[in-house]
Coordinates of C-alpha atoms and ligand atoms in Angstrom, one line a residue:
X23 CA 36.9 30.3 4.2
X24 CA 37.7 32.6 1.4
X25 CA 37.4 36.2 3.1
X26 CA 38.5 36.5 6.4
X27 CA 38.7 40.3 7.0
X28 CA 36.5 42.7 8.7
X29 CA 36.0 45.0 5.9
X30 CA 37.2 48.2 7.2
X31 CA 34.2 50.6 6.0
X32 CA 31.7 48.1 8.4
X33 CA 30.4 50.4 10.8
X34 CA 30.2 49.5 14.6
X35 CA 26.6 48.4 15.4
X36 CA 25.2 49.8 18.2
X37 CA 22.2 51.2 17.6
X38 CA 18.6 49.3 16.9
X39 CA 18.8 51.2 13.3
X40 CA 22.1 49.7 12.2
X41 CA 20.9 46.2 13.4
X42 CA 18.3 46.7 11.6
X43 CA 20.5 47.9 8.7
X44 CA 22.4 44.4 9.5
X45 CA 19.6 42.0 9.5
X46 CA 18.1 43.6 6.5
X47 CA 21.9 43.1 4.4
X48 CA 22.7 39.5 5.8
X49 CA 18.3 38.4 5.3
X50 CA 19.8 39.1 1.7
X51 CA 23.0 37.7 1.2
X52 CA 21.6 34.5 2.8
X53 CA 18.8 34.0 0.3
X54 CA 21.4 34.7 -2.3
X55 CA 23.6 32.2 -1.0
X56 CA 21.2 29.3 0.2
X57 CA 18.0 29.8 -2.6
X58 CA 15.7 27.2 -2.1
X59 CA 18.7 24.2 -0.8
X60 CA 18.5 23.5 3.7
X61 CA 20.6 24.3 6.2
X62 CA 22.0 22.3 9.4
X63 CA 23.2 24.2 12.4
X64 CA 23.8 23.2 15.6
X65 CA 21.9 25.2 18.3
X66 CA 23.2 25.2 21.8
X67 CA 21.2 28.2 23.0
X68 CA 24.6 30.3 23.2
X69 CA 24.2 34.2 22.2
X70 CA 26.2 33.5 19.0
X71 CA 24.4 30.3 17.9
X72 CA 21.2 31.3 19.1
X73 CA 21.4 35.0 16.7
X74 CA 22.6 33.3 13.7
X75 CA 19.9 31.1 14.2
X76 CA 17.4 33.4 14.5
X77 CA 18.5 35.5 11.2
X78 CA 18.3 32.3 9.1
X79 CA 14.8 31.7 10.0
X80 CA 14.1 35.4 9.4
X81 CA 16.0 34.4 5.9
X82 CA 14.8 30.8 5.2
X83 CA 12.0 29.9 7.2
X84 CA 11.8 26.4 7.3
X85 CA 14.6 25.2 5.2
X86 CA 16.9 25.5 8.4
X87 CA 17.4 23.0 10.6
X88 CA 18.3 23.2 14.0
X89 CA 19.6 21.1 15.8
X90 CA 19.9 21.2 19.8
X91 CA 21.6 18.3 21.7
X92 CA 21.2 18.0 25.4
X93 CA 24.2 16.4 26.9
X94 CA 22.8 16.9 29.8
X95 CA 25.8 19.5 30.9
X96 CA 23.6 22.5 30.2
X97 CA 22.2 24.5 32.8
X98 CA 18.7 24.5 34.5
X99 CA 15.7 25.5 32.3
X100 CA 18.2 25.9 29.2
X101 CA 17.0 22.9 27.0
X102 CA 13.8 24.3 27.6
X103 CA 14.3 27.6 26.6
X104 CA 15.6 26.7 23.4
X105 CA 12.7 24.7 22.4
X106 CA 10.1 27.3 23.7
X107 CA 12.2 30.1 21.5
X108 CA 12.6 28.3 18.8
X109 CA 10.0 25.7 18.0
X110 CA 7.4 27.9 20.0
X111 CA 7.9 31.1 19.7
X112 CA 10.3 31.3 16.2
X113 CA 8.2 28.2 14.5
X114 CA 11.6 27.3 13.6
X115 CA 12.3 23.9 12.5
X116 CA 14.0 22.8 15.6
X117 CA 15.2 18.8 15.8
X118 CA 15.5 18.3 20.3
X119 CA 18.2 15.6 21.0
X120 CA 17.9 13.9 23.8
X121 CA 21.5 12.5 24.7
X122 CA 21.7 13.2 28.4
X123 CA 22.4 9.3 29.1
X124 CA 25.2 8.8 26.8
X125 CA 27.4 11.3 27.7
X126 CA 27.1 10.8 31.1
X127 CA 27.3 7.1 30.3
X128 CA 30.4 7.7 28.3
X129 CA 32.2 10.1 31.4
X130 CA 31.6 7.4 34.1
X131 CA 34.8 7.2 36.2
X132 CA 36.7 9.9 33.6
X133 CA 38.7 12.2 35.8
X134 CA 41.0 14.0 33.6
X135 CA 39.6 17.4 32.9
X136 CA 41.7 17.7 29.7
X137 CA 40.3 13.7 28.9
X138 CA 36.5 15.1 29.6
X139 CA 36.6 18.0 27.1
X140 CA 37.3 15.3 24.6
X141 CA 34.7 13.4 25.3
X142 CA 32.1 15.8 25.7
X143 CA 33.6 17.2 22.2
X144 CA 33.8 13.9 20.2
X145 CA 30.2 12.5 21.4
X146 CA 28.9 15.9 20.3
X147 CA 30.1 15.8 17.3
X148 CA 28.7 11.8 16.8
X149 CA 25.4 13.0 17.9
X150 CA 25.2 15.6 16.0
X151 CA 26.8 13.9 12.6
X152 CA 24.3 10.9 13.4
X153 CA 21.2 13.8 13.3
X154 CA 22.5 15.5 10.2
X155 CA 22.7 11.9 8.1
X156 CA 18.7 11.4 8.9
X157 CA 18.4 14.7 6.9
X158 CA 17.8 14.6 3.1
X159 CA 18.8 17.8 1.1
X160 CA 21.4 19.4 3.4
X161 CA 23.5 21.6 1.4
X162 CA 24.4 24.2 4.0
X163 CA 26.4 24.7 7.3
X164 CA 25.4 27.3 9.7
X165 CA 27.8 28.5 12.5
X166 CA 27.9 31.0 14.7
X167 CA 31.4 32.1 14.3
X168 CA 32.1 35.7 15.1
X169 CA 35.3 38.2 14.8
X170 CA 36.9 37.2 17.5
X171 CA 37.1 33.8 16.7
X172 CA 38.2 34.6 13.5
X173 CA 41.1 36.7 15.5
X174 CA 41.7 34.1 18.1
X175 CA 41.4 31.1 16.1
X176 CA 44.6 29.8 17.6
X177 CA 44.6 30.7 21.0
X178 CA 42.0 29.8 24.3
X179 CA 38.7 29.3 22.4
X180 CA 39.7 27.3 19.5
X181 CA 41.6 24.9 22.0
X182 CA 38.3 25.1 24.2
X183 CA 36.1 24.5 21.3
X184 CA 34.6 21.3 22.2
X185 CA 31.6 22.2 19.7
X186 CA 33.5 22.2 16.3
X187 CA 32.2 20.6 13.6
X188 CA 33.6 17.6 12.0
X189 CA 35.1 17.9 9.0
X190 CA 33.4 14.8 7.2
X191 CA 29.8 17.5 7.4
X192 CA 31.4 18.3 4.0
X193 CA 28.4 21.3 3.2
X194 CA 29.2 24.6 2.5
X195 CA 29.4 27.4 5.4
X196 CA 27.3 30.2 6.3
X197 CA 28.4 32.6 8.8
X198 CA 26.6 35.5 9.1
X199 CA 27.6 37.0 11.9
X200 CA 31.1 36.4 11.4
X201 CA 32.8 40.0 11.3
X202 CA 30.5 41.0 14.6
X203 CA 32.2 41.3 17.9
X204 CA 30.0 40.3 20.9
X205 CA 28.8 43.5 22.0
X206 CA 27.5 44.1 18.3
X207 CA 26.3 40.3 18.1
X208 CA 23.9 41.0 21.1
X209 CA 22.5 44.5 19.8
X210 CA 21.6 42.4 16.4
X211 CA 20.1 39.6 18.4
X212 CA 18.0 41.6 20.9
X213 CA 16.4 43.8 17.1
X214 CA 15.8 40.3 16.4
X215 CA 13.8 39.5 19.3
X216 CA 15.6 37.1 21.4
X217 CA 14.9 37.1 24.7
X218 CA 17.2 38.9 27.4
X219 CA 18.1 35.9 29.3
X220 CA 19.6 34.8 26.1
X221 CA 21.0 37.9 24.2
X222 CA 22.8 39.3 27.7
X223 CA 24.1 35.9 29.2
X224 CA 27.6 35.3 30.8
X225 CA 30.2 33.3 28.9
X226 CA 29.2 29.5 29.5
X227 CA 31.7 27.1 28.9
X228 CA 31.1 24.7 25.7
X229 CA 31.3 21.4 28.1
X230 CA 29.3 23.0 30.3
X231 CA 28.5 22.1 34.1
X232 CA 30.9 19.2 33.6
X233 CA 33.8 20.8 34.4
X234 CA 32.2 22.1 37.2
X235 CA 31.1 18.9 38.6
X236 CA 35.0 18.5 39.7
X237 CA 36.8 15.3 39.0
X238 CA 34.4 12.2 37.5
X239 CA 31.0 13.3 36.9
X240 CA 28.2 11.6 39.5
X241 CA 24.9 12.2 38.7
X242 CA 24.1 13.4 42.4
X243 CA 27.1 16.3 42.3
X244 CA 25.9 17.6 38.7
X245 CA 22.3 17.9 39.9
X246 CA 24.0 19.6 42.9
X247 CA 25.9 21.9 40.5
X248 CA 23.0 22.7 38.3
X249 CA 20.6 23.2 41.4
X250 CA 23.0 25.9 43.0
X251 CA 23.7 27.5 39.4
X252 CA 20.3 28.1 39.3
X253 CA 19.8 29.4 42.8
X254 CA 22.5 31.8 42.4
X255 CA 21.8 33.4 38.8
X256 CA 18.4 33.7 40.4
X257 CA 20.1 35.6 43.6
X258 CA 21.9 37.6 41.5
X259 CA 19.2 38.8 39.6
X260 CA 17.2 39.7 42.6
X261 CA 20.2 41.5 43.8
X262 CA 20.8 43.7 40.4
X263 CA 24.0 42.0 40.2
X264 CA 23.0 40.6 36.9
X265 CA 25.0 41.7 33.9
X266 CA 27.3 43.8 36.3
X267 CA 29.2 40.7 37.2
X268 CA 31.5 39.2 34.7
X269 CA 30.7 35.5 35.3
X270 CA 29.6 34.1 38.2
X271 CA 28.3 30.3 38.8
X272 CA 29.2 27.3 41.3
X273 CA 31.0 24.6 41.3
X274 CA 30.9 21.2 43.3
X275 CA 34.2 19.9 44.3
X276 CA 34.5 15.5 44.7
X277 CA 35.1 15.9 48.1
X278 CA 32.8 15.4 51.2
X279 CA 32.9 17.0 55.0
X280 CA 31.0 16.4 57.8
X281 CA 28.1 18.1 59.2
X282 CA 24.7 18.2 61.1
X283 CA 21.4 18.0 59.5
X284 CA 18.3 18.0 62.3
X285 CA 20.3 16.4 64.7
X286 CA 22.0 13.7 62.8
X287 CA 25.6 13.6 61.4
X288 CA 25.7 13.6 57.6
X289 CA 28.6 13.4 55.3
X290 CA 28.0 15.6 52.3
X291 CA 29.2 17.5 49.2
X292 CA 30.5 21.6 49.9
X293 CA 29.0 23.9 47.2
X294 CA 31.9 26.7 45.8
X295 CA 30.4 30.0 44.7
X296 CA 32.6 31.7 42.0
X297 CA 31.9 35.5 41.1
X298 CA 34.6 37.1 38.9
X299 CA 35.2 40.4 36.8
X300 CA 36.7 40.1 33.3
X301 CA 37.2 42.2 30.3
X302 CA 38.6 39.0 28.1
X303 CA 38.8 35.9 30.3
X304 CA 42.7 36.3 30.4
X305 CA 42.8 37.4 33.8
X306 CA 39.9 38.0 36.4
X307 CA 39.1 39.9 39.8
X308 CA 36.8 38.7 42.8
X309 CA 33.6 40.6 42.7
X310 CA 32.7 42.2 46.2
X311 CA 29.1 40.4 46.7
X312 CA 27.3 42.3 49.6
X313 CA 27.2 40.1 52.5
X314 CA 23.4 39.8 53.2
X315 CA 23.2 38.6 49.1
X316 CA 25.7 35.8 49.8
X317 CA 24.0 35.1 53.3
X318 CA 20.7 34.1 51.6
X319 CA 22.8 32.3 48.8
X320 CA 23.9 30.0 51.0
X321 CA 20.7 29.3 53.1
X322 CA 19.1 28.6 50.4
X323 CA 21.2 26.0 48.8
X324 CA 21.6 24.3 52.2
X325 CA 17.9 24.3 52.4
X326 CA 16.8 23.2 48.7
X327 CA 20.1 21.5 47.2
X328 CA 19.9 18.0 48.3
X329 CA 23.1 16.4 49.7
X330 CA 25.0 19.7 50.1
X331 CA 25.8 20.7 53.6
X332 CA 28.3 23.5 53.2
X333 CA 29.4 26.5 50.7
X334 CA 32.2 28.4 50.0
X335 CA 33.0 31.4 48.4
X336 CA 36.3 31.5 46.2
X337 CA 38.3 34.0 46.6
X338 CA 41.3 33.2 43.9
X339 CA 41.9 35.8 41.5
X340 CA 43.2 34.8 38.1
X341 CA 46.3 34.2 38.1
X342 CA 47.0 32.5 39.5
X343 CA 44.1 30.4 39.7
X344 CA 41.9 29.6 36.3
X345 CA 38.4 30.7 36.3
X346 CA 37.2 27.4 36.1
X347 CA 38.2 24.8 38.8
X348 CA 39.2 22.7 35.4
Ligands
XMP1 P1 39.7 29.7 32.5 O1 39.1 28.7 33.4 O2 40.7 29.1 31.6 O3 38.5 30.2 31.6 O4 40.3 30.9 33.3 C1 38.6 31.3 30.8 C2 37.2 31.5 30.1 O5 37.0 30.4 29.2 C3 35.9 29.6 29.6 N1 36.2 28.2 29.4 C4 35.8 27.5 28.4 N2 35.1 27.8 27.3 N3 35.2 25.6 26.5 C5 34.8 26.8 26.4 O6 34.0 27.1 25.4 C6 36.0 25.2 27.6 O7 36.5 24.0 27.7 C7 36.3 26.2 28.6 N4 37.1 26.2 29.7 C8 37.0 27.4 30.2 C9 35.6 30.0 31.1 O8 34.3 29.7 31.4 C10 36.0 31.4 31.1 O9 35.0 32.3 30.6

């Protein structure tokens, strides 16, 4: 990458207008760039992904491809919101991968965190290399790099980067959105049109649920994992806790403890809620959920999360513990 430098007369964006402004420029530069050749970019449904996507169809239309593999680590309803944006609602040229089966194939019995990011990393990248050699005409990389990867691109995120492309995709890159910050990336994406849910969302790890489903991944505990998620982003929406809190999620730990479901003994999985406050991930605080929120939290993933019969609520700041259990 040839220019790696926020020019210093780029204006903060933070109004609709200089989105606007934005979209209008990069629209542009990306004709300029691409002319009539495709483009391949890998579409997890992430704010940054998601907006560059969204300006090259604004650019190109069809001539991007996009392509979204479901390793079956994403959260509930999230495969399916990319395809209803997207194909639906974008008429984007959107190619759905269906891998679910062999990654979790591939993380049977794996239970080195460190070992599970690799693996989640390297089948990602066959997948998607295998999808991008059915294409003819690919000229172009798309990636939704922005500043601060730029910035950072030797510290946390580029050693968490499970999703980096391999370098044999020998096509040229376009990164439009790579001088933005995150804060500016979102006001560009919501002039765009995306969706809230996908413009505002907390940070999302790029393995996913998997290193929430502690130790080796079972079927029944990531289903747990994914079920609670789901009940708690809900709760917290509900509860206007929603884009106050840093990052908040659950996490299902590989052990079991006893307890008593209608008047039986059962021998089930604990669910661990995690709420924290961040400004940059390098350290975090425990947000102060009300009580009653937390209360119906946990009644209703004892209730409608099958094989879960207790829940937790971490209270570990960071440090010294991580924000993630792995
Ligand atoms: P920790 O657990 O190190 O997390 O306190 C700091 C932030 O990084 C996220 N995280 C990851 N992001 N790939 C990612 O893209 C990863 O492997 C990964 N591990 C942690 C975590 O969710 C938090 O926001």
């Amino acid at each position: 990458m040839e220019n790696n430098k926020r020019p210093e007369s780029m204006q903060r964006i933070n109004t609709p207008e200089l989105a606007n402004a934005f979209i209008d420029e990069q629209v542009a530069a990306i004709r300029a760039q691409v002319g009539s050749k495709k483009v391949l970019l890998a579409l997890s449904g992430g704010v940054d992904s998601s907006v560059c996507a969204a300006l090259l169809i604004k650019a190109i239309g069809k001539q991007l491809v996009c392509v979204h593999v479901n390793h079956g680590l994403l959260r509930k309803g999230e495969p399916e919101q990319v395809v209803e944006v997207f194909r639906h609602q974008m008429d984007a040229n959107l190619i759905y991968v269906d891998a679910v089966d062999r990654f979790l194939d591939k993380l049977v019995d794996v239970t080195d965190p460190e070992q599970k990011r690799k693996i989640i990393g390297k089948e990602f990248i066959e997948v998607f290399a295998e999808e991008a050699s059915k294409q003819d005409g690919i000229e172009f990389l798309a990636q939704g790099t922005i500043y601060p990867d730029i910035l950072e691109s030797q510290g946390v995120k580029a050693h968490h980067n499970v999703g980096g492309l391999p370098p044999e995709l020998n096509f040229e890159l376009v990164e439009p959105v790579k001088f933005l910050y995150k804060d500016e990336v979102r006001v560009v994406g919501k002039a765009l049109g995306l969706p809230d849910g996908m413009v505002y969302r907390q940070p999302f790890p790029g393995p996913g649920l998997g290193v929430r489903c502690v130790g080796a991944i079972t079927r029944d505990r990531l289903e747990a994992v994914r079920e609670s998620d789901a009940i708690l982003r809900e709760e917290f929406a509900a509860a206007g806790l929603e884009g106050k809190v840093w990052q908040y999620f659950t996490i299902v730990p590989d052990f079991r403890s006893t307890g008593i479901r209608d008047g039986k003994r059962c021998w089930d999985w604990s669910v661990v809620i995690r709420a924290v406050n961040s400004i940059d991930a390098t350290s975090a605080s425990i947000e102060e959920v009300p009580y009653a929120v937390l209360n119906k939290i946990v009644n209703r993933i004892l209730a409608e999360v099958s094989g879960v019969n207790r829940v937790l609520y971490d209270l570990s700041p960071k440090p010294v513990a991580t924000i993630e259990w792995e």
